Coordinates of C-alpha atoms and ligand atoms in Angstrom, one line a residue:
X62 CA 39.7 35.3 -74.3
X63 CA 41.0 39.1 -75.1
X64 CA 40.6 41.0 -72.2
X65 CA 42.1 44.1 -73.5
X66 CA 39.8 45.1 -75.8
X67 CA 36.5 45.3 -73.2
X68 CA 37.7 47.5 -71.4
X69 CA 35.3 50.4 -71.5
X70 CA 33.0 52.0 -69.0
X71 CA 29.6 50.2 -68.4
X72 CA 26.8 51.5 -70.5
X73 CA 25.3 54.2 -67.6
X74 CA 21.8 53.4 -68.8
X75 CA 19.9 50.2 -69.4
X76 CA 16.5 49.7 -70.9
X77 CA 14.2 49.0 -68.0
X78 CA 13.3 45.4 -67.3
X79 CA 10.0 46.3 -67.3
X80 CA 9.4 47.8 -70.5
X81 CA 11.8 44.9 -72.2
X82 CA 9.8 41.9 -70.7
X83 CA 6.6 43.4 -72.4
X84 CA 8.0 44.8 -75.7
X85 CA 8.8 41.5 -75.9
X86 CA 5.2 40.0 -74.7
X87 CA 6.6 37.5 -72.1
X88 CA 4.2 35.9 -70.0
X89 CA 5.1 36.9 -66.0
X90 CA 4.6 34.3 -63.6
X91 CA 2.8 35.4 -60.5
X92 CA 5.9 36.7 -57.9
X93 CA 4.9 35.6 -54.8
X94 CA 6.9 38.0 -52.7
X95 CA 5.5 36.9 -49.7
X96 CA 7.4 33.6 -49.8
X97 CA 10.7 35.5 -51.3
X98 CA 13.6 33.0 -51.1
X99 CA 16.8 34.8 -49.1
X100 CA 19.3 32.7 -51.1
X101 CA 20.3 33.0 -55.0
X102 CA 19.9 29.2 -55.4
X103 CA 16.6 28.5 -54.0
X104 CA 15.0 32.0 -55.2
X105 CA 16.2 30.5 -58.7
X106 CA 14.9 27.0 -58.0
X107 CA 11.3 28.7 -57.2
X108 CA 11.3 29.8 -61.0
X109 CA 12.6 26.3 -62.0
X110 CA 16.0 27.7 -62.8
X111 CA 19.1 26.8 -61.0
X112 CA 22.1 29.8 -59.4
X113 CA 25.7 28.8 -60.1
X114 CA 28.9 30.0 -59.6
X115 CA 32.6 29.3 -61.0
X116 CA 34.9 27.0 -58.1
X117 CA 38.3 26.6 -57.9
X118 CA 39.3 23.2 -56.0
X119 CA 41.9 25.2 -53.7
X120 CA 39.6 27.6 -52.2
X121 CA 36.9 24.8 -50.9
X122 CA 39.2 25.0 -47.8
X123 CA 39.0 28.5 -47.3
X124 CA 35.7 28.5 -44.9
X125 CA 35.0 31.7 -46.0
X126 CA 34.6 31.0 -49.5
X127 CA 33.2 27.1 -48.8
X128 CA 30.3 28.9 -46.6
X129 CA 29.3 31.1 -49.5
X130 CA 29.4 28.4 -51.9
X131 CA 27.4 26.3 -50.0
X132 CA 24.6 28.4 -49.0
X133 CA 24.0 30.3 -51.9
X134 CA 24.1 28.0 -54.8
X135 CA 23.0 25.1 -56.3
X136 CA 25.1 24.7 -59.3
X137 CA 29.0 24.6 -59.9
X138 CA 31.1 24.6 -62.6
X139 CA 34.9 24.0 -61.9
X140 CA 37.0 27.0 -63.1
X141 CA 40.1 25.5 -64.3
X142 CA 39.9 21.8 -63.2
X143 CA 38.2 20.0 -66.2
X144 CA 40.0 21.4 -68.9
X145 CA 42.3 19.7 -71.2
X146 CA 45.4 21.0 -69.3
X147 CA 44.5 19.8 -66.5
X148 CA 42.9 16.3 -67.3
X149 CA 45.4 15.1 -69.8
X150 CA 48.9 16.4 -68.8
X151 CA 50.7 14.2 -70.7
X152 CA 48.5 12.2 -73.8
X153 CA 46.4 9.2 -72.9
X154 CA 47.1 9.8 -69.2
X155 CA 44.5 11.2 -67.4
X156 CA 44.3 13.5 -64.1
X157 CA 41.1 13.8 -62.1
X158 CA 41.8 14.9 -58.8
X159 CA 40.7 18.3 -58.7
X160 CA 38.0 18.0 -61.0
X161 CA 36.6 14.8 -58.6
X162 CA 36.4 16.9 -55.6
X163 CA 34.9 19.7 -56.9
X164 CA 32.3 17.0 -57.9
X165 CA 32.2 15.2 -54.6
X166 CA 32.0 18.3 -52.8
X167 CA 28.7 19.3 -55.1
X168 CA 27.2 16.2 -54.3
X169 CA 27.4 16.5 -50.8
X170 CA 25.5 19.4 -50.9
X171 CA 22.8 18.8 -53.5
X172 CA 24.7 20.9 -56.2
X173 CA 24.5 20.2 -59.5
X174 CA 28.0 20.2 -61.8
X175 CA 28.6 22.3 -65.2
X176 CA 31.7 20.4 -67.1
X177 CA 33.8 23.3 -69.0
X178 CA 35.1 22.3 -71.4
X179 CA 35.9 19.3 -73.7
X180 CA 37.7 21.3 -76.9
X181 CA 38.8 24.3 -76.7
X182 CA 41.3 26.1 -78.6
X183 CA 42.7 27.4 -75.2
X184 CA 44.5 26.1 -72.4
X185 CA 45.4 23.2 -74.6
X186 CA 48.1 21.0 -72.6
X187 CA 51.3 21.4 -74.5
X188 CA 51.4 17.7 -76.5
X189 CA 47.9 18.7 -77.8
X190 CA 49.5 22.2 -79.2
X191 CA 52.1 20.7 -81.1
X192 CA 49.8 18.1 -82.7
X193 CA 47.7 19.1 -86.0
X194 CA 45.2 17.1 -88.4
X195 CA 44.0 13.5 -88.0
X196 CA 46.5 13.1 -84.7
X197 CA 45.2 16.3 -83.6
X198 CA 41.7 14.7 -84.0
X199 CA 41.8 11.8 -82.6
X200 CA 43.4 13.5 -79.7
X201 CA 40.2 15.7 -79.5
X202 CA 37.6 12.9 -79.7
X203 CA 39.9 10.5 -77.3
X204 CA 40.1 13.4 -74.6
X205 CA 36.2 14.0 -74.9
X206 CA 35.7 10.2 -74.5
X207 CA 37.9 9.5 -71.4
X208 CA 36.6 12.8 -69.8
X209 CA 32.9 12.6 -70.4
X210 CA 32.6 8.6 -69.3
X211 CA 35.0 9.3 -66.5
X212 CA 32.3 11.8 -64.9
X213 CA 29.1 10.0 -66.7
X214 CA 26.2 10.4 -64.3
X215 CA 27.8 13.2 -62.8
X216 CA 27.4 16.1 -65.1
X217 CA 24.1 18.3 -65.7
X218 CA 25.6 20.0 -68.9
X219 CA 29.0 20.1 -70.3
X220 CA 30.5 23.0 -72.4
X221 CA 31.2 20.7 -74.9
X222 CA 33.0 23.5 -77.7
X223 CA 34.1 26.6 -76.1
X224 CA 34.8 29.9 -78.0
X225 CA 35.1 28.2 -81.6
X226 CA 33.9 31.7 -83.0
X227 CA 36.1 34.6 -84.0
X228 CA 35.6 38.1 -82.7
X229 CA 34.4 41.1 -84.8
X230 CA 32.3 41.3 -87.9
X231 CA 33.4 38.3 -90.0
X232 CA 30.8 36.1 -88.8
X233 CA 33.8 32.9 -89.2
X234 CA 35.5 30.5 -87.0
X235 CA 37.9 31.4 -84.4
X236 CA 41.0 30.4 -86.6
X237 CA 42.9 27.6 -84.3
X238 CA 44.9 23.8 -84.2
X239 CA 41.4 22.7 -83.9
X240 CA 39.6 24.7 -86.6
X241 CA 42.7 23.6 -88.8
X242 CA 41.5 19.8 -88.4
X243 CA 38.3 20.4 -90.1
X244 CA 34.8 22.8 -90.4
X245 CA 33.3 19.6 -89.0
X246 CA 35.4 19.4 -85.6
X247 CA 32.4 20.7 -83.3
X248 CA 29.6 18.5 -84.6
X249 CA 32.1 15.8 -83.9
X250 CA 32.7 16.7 -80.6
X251 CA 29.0 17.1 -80.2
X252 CA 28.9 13.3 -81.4
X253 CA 31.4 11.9 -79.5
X254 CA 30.3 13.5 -76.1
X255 CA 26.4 11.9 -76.3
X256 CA 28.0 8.2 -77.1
X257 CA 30.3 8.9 -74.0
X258 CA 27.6 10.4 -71.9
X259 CA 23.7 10.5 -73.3
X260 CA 22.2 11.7 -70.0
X261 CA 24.6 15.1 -69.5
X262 CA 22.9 18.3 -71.8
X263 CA 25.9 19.3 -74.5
X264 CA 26.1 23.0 -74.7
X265 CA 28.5 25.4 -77.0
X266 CA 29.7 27.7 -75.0
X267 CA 31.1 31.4 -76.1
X268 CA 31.6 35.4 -74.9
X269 CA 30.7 38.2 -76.7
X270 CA 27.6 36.4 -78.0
X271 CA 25.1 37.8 -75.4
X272 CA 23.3 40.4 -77.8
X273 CA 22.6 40.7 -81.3
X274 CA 25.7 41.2 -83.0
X275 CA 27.6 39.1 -85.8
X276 CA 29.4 36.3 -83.8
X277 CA 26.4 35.3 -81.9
X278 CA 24.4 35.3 -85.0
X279 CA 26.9 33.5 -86.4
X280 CA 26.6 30.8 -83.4
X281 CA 22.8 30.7 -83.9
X282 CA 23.6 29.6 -87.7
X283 CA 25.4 26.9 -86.5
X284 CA 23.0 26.0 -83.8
X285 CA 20.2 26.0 -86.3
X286 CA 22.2 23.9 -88.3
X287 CA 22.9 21.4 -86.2
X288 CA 19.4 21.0 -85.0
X289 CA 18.5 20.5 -88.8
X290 CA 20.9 17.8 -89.3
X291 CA 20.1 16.1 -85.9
X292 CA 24.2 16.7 -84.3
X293 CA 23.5 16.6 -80.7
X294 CA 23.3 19.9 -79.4
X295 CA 20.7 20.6 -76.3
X296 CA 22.1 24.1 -74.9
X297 CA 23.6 27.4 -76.0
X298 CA 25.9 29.3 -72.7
X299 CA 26.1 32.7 -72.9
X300 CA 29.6 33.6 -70.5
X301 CA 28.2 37.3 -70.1
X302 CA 31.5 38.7 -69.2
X303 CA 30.7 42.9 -69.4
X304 CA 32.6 45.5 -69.1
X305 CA 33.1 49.0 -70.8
X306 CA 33.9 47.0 -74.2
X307 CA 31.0 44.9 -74.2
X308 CA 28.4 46.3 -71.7
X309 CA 25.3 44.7 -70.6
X310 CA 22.2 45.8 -73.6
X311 CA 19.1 45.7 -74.1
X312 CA 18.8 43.2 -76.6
X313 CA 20.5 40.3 -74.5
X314 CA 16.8 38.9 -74.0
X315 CA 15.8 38.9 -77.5
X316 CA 19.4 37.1 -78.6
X317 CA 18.3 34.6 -75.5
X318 CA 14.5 34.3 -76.7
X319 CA 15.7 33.6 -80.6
X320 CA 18.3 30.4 -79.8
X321 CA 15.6 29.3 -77.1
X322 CA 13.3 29.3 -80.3
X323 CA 15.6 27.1 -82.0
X324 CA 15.1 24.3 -79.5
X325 CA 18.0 24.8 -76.9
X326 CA 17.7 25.6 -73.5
X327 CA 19.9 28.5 -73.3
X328 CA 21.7 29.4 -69.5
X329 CA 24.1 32.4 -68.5
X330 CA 27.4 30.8 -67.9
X331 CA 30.3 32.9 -66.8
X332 CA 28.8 36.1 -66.0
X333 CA 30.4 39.0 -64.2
X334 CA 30.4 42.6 -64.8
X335 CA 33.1 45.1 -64.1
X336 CA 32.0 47.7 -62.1
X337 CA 30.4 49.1 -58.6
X338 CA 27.7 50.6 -56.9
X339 CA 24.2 51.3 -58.5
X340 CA 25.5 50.9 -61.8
X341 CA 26.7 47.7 -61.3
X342 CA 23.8 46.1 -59.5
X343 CA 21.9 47.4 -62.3
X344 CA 23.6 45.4 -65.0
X345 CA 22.9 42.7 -62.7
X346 CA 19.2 42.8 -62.5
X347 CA 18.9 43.6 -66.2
X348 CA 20.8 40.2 -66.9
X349 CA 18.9 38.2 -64.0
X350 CA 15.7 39.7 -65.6
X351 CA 16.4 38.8 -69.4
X352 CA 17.1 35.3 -68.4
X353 CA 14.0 34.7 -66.2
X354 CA 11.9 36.6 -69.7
X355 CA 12.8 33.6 -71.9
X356 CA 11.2 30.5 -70.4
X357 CA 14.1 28.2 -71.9
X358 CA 16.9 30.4 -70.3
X359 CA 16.9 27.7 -67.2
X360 CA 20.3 28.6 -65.3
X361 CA 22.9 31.5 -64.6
X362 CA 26.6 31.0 -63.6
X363 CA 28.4 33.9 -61.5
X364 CA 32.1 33.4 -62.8
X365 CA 33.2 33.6 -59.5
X366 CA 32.0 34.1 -55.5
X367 CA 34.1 37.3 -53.9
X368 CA 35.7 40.1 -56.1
X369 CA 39.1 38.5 -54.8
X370 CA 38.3 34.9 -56.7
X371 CA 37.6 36.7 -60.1
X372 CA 39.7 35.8 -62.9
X373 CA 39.8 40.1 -63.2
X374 CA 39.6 40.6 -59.8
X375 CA 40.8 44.6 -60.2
X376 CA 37.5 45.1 -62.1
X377 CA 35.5 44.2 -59.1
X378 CA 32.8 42.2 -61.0
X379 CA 31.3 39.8 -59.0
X380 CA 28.1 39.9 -55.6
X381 CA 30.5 39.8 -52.9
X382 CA 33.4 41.5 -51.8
X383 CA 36.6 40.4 -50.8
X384 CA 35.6 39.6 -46.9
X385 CA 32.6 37.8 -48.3
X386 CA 29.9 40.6 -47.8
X387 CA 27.3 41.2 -50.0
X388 CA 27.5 43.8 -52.4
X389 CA 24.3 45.6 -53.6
X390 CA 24.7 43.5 -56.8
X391 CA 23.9 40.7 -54.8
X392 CA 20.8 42.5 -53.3
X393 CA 19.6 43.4 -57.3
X394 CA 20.2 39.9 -58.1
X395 CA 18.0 38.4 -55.6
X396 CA 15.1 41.2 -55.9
X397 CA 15.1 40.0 -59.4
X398 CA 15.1 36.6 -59.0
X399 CA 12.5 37.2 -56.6
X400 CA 10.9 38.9 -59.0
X401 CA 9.4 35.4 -60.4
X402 CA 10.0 33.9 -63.8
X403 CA 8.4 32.7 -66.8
X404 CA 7.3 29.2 -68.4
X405 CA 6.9 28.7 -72.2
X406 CA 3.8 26.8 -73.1
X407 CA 5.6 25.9 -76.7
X408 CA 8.4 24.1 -75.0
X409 CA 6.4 22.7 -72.2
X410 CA 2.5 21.7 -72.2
X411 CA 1.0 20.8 -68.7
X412 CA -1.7 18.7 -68.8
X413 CA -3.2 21.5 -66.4
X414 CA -2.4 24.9 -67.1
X415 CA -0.6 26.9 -64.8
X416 CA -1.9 30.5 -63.5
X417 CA 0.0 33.4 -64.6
X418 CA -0.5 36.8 -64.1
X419 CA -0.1 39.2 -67.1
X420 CA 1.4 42.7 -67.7
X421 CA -1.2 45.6 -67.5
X422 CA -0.7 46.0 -70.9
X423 CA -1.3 42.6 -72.3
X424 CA -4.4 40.9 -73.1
X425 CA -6.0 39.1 -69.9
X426 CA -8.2 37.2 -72.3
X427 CA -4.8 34.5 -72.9
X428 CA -5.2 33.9 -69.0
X429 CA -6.0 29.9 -68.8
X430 CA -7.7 28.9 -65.8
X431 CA -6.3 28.8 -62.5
X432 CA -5.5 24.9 -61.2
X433 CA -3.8 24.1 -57.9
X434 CA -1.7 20.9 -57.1
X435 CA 0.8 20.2 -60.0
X436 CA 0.8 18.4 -63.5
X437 CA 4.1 16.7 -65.5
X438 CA 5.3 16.7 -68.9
X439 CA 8.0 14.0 -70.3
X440 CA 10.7 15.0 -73.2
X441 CA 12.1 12.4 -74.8
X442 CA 15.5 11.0 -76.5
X443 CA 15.4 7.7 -77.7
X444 CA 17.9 6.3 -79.7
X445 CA 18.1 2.1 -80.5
X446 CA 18.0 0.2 -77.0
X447 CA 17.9 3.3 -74.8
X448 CA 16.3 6.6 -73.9
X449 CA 17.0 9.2 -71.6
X450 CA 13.5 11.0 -70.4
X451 CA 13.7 14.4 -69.0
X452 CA 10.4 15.6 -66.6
X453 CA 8.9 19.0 -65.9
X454 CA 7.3 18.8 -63.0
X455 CA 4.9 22.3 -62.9
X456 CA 2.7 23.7 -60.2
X457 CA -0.9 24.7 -60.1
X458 CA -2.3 28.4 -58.5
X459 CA -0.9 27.5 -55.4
X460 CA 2.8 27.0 -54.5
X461 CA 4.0 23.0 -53.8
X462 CA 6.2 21.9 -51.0
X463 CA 6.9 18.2 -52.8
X464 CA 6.0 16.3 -55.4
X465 CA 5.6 12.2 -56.9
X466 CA 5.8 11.5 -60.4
X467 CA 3.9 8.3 -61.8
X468 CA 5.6 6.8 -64.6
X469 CA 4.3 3.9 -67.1
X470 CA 7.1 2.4 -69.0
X471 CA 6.7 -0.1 -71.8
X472 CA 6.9 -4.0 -71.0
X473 CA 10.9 -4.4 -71.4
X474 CA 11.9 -1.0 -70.4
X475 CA 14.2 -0.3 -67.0
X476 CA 15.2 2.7 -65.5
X477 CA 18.9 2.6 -64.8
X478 CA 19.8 5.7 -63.4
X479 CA 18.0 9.1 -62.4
X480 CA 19.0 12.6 -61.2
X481 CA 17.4 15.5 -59.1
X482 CA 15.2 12.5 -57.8
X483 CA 14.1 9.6 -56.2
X484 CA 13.4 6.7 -57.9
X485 CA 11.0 4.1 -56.6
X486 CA 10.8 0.8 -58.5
X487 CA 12.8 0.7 -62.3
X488 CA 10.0 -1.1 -64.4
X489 CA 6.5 -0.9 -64.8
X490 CA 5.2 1.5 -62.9
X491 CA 8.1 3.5 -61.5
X492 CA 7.2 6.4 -59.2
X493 CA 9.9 9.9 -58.8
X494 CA 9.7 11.8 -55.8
X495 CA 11.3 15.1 -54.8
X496 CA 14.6 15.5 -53.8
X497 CA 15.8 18.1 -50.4
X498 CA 16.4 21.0 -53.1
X499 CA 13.7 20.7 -55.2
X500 CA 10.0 20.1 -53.6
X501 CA 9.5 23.5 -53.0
X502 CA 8.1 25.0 -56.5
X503 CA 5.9 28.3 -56.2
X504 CA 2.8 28.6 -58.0
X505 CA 3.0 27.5 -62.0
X506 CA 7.0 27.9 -61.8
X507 CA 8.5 24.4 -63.0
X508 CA 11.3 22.3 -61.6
X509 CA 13.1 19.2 -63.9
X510 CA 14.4 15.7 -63.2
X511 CA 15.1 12.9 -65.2
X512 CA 16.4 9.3 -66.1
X513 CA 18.0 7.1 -68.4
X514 CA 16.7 3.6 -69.3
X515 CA 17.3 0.9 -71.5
X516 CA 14.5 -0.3 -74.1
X517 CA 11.8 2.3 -74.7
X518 CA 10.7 5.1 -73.2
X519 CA 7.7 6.4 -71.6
X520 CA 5.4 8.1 -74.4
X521 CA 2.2 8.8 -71.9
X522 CA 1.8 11.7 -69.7
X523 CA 3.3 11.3 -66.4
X524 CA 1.0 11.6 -63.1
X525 CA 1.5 14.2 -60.9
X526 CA 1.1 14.2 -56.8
X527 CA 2.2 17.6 -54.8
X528 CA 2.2 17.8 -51.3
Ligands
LIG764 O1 47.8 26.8 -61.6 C1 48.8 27.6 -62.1 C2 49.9 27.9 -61.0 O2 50.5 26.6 -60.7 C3 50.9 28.9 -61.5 O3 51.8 29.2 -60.5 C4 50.2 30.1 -62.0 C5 51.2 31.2 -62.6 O4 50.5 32.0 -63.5 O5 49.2 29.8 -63.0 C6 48.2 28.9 -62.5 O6 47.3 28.7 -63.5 C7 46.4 29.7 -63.9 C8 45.0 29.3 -63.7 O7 44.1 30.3 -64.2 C9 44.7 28.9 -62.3 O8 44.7 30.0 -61.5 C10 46.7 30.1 -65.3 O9 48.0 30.7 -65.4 C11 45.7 31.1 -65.8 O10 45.9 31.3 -67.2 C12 44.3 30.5 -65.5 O11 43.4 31.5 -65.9 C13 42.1 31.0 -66.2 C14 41.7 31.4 -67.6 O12 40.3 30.9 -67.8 C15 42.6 30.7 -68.6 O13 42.1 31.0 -69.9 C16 41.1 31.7 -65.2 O14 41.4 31.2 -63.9 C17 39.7 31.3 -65.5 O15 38.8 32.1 -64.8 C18 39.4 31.6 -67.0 O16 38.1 31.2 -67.3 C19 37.7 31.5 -68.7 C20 36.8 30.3 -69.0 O17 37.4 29.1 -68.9 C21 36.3 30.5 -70.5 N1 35.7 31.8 -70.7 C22 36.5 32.9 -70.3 C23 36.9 32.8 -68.8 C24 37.7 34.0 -68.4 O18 38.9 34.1 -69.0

């Protein structure tokens, strides 16, 4: 991306949180600030969300850095290490090594992994530069193949497309080797990533997009159309890169609230903000705040750990500095985050309705009726001879500290593999408990998990155990 032209003083004022999360009639989950989580990754997981950061594969060594990582968050995405440069240096030959031990390294500590990013017009390797049209293609659709099975199982989301749209008013494509092969280059990518990997969420990822402006309302046309035509698209990821030239505004929840309406999750993915002080912690809690507003905004990224890692590292944008300390960024982060979030009943029905505590100024009438323990809801994609099942596991009044899932699947039906659980039989009657990092959900917050099968999946209601 451009930094140049972002360059601008942060916006010194920012709509209060407050008064954006009920112009916009979000339903507040109660905060529980007794039980406040000290850590950005399991404060997030108490409001079902997860708290990532950026990693580069050189720094795990640094202890510094590696003791950050590791206690704060609970999803990575690797900063460099997965994209096309790096994985296919020369064509057809693939290179992993990095990219593998930022996953290995996540998995040993119960951190999910972001892939970023399949196709993109940037950081190309330098065969793929030189090709154009159908070898240029097949290039494309090879790459995602190879990559995506290669880390199958081991991806939450991938940033399948990455900044495909141009900057400014036009509303059009970013204009690049890729664009040049054909309008139709990101639904095929879309495509080819969910035959390569049906269980990992495929996201379009892009900057500048946070609010209401023309490119990210030219994303949300695409996103709307994809939907329509059924091209595989589960998640939208905001980078949320602000500065002076594109500073954090007020409408950044409303842009989140109307692609989560389109049937995305949506997730803050790169986000760092150049800056200090007040004003910069802030911009932090107004982001944090928009995010936990929109029930279907289910992750942030930090695009980074200290100031020194930053990609802009002169702009000081990210929650620690460069000895590791926290900055009060970091402090406004977790207050918010603390704060509680909120659950969409359109996008997810309990069979027992959660509690939630209103704003003064809506209407307590709404309120459904308080019910401890914890209730389960299954979402479904089934395609011929296999389905992949994701489960919201949601807490009553009171806060949970685990959880079992009861699951009926047809006659002919096997699980065959399963993430941010455990699985316990794989016909029949299969049962999914809680995993270390996930068993602790506060009251009517949500948590997910899921599997993938072969033959059809479960249609019923799943049971629901907490502990
Ligand atoms: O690894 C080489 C090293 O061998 C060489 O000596 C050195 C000389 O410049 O370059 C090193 O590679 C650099 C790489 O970062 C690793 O540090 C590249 O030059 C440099 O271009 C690359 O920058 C990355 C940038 O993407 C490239 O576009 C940043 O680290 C990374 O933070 C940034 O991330 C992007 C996201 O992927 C997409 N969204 C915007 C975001 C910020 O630009």
């Amino acid at each position: 991306m451009n930094r140049s032209p972002r360059r601008r003083v942060l916006a010194a004022t920012l709509s209060a949180a407050s008064a954006v999360l009920v112009a916009s009639g979000a339903v507040l989950l109660s905060a529980g600030n007794a039980n406040a989580a000290t850590t950005l990754g399991a404060s997030a997981a108490a409001t079902g969300r997860y708290f990532g950061t950026a990693v580069a594969a050189y720094k795990l060594s640094d202890s510094v850095y590696s003791t950050i990582l590791n206690r704060e968050f609970d999803m990575v995405t690797p900063e460099n290490e997965m994209k096309w440069d790096a994985t296919e240096p020369s064509q057809n030959s693939f290179s992993y090594t990095s990219g593998d031990q930022i996953v290995s390294q996540a998995q040993s500590h119960n951190q999910r992994v972001r892939g970023h990013a399949l196709a993109w017009h940037s950081q190309q390797p330098g065969w793929a530069q030189s090709l154009s049209g159908t070898a240029l293609r097949s290039a494309m659709t090879n790459h995602i193949t190879n990559v995506a099975t290669h880390y199958k199982g081991k991806i939450y989301s991938w940033d399948v497309v990455n900044e495909a749209f141009a900057d400014g008013t036009s509303g059009a494509r970013r204009s690049s080797n890729l664009q040049n092969t054909g309008n139709d280059w990101i639904e095929v990518a879309f495509r080819t990533a969910r035959a390569a990997d049906p269980a990992a969420k495929l996201c379009y990822n892009d900057y500048n997009t946070d609010g209401i402006n023309a490119k990210s309302t030219a994303v949300y046309n695409m996103v709307s159309d994809f939907k329509t035509r059924g091209v595989p698209i589960d998640c939208v990821g905001f980078q949320g890169h602000f500065n002076s030239a594109s500073p954090v505004t007020s409408d950044i929840q409303q842009n989140l609230a109307r692609f989560a309406a389109l049937g995305v999750d949506v997730q803050i993915t790169e986000l760092d903000i150049a800056g200090s002080g007040t004003a910069q912690a802030t911009s932090y809690s107004s982001v944090v705040k928009a995010c936990l507003a929109v029930a279907r905004c289910n992750g942030i990224t930090v695009w980074g750990i200290r100031d020194s890692d930053s990609w802009r590292a002169s702009d000081t944008p990210l929650l620690f500095d460069n000895s590791g300390n926290k900055k009060a960024s970091y402090t406004a982060a977790l207050d918010a985050l603390n704060s509680g979030g909120t659950t969409n009943p359109t996008t997810s029905v309990p069979t027992t309705s959660p509690t939630t505590v209103l704003p003064s100024t809506s209407n307590p009438t709404t309120s459904p009726p308080a019910t401890a323990g914890c209730s389960a809801t299954v979402s479904l994609n089934q395609w011929s001879g296999g389905f992949v099942a994701t489960i919201k596991v949601t807490a009553g009044s009171a806060k949970i500290n685990g959880w079992t899932v009861g699951v009926t699947l047809p006659s002919g039906a096997a699980v065959t593999n399963s993430w941010n659980t455990t699985a316990s039989g794989s016909s029949g009657a299969v049962s999914f408990a809680n995993v270390s990092y996930n068993g602790s959900v506060n009251a009517a917050a949500s948590t997910e998990f899921g599997f993938q099968g072969t033959g059809v999946g479960p249609s019923a209601t799943p049971t629901c155990t907490a502990r």
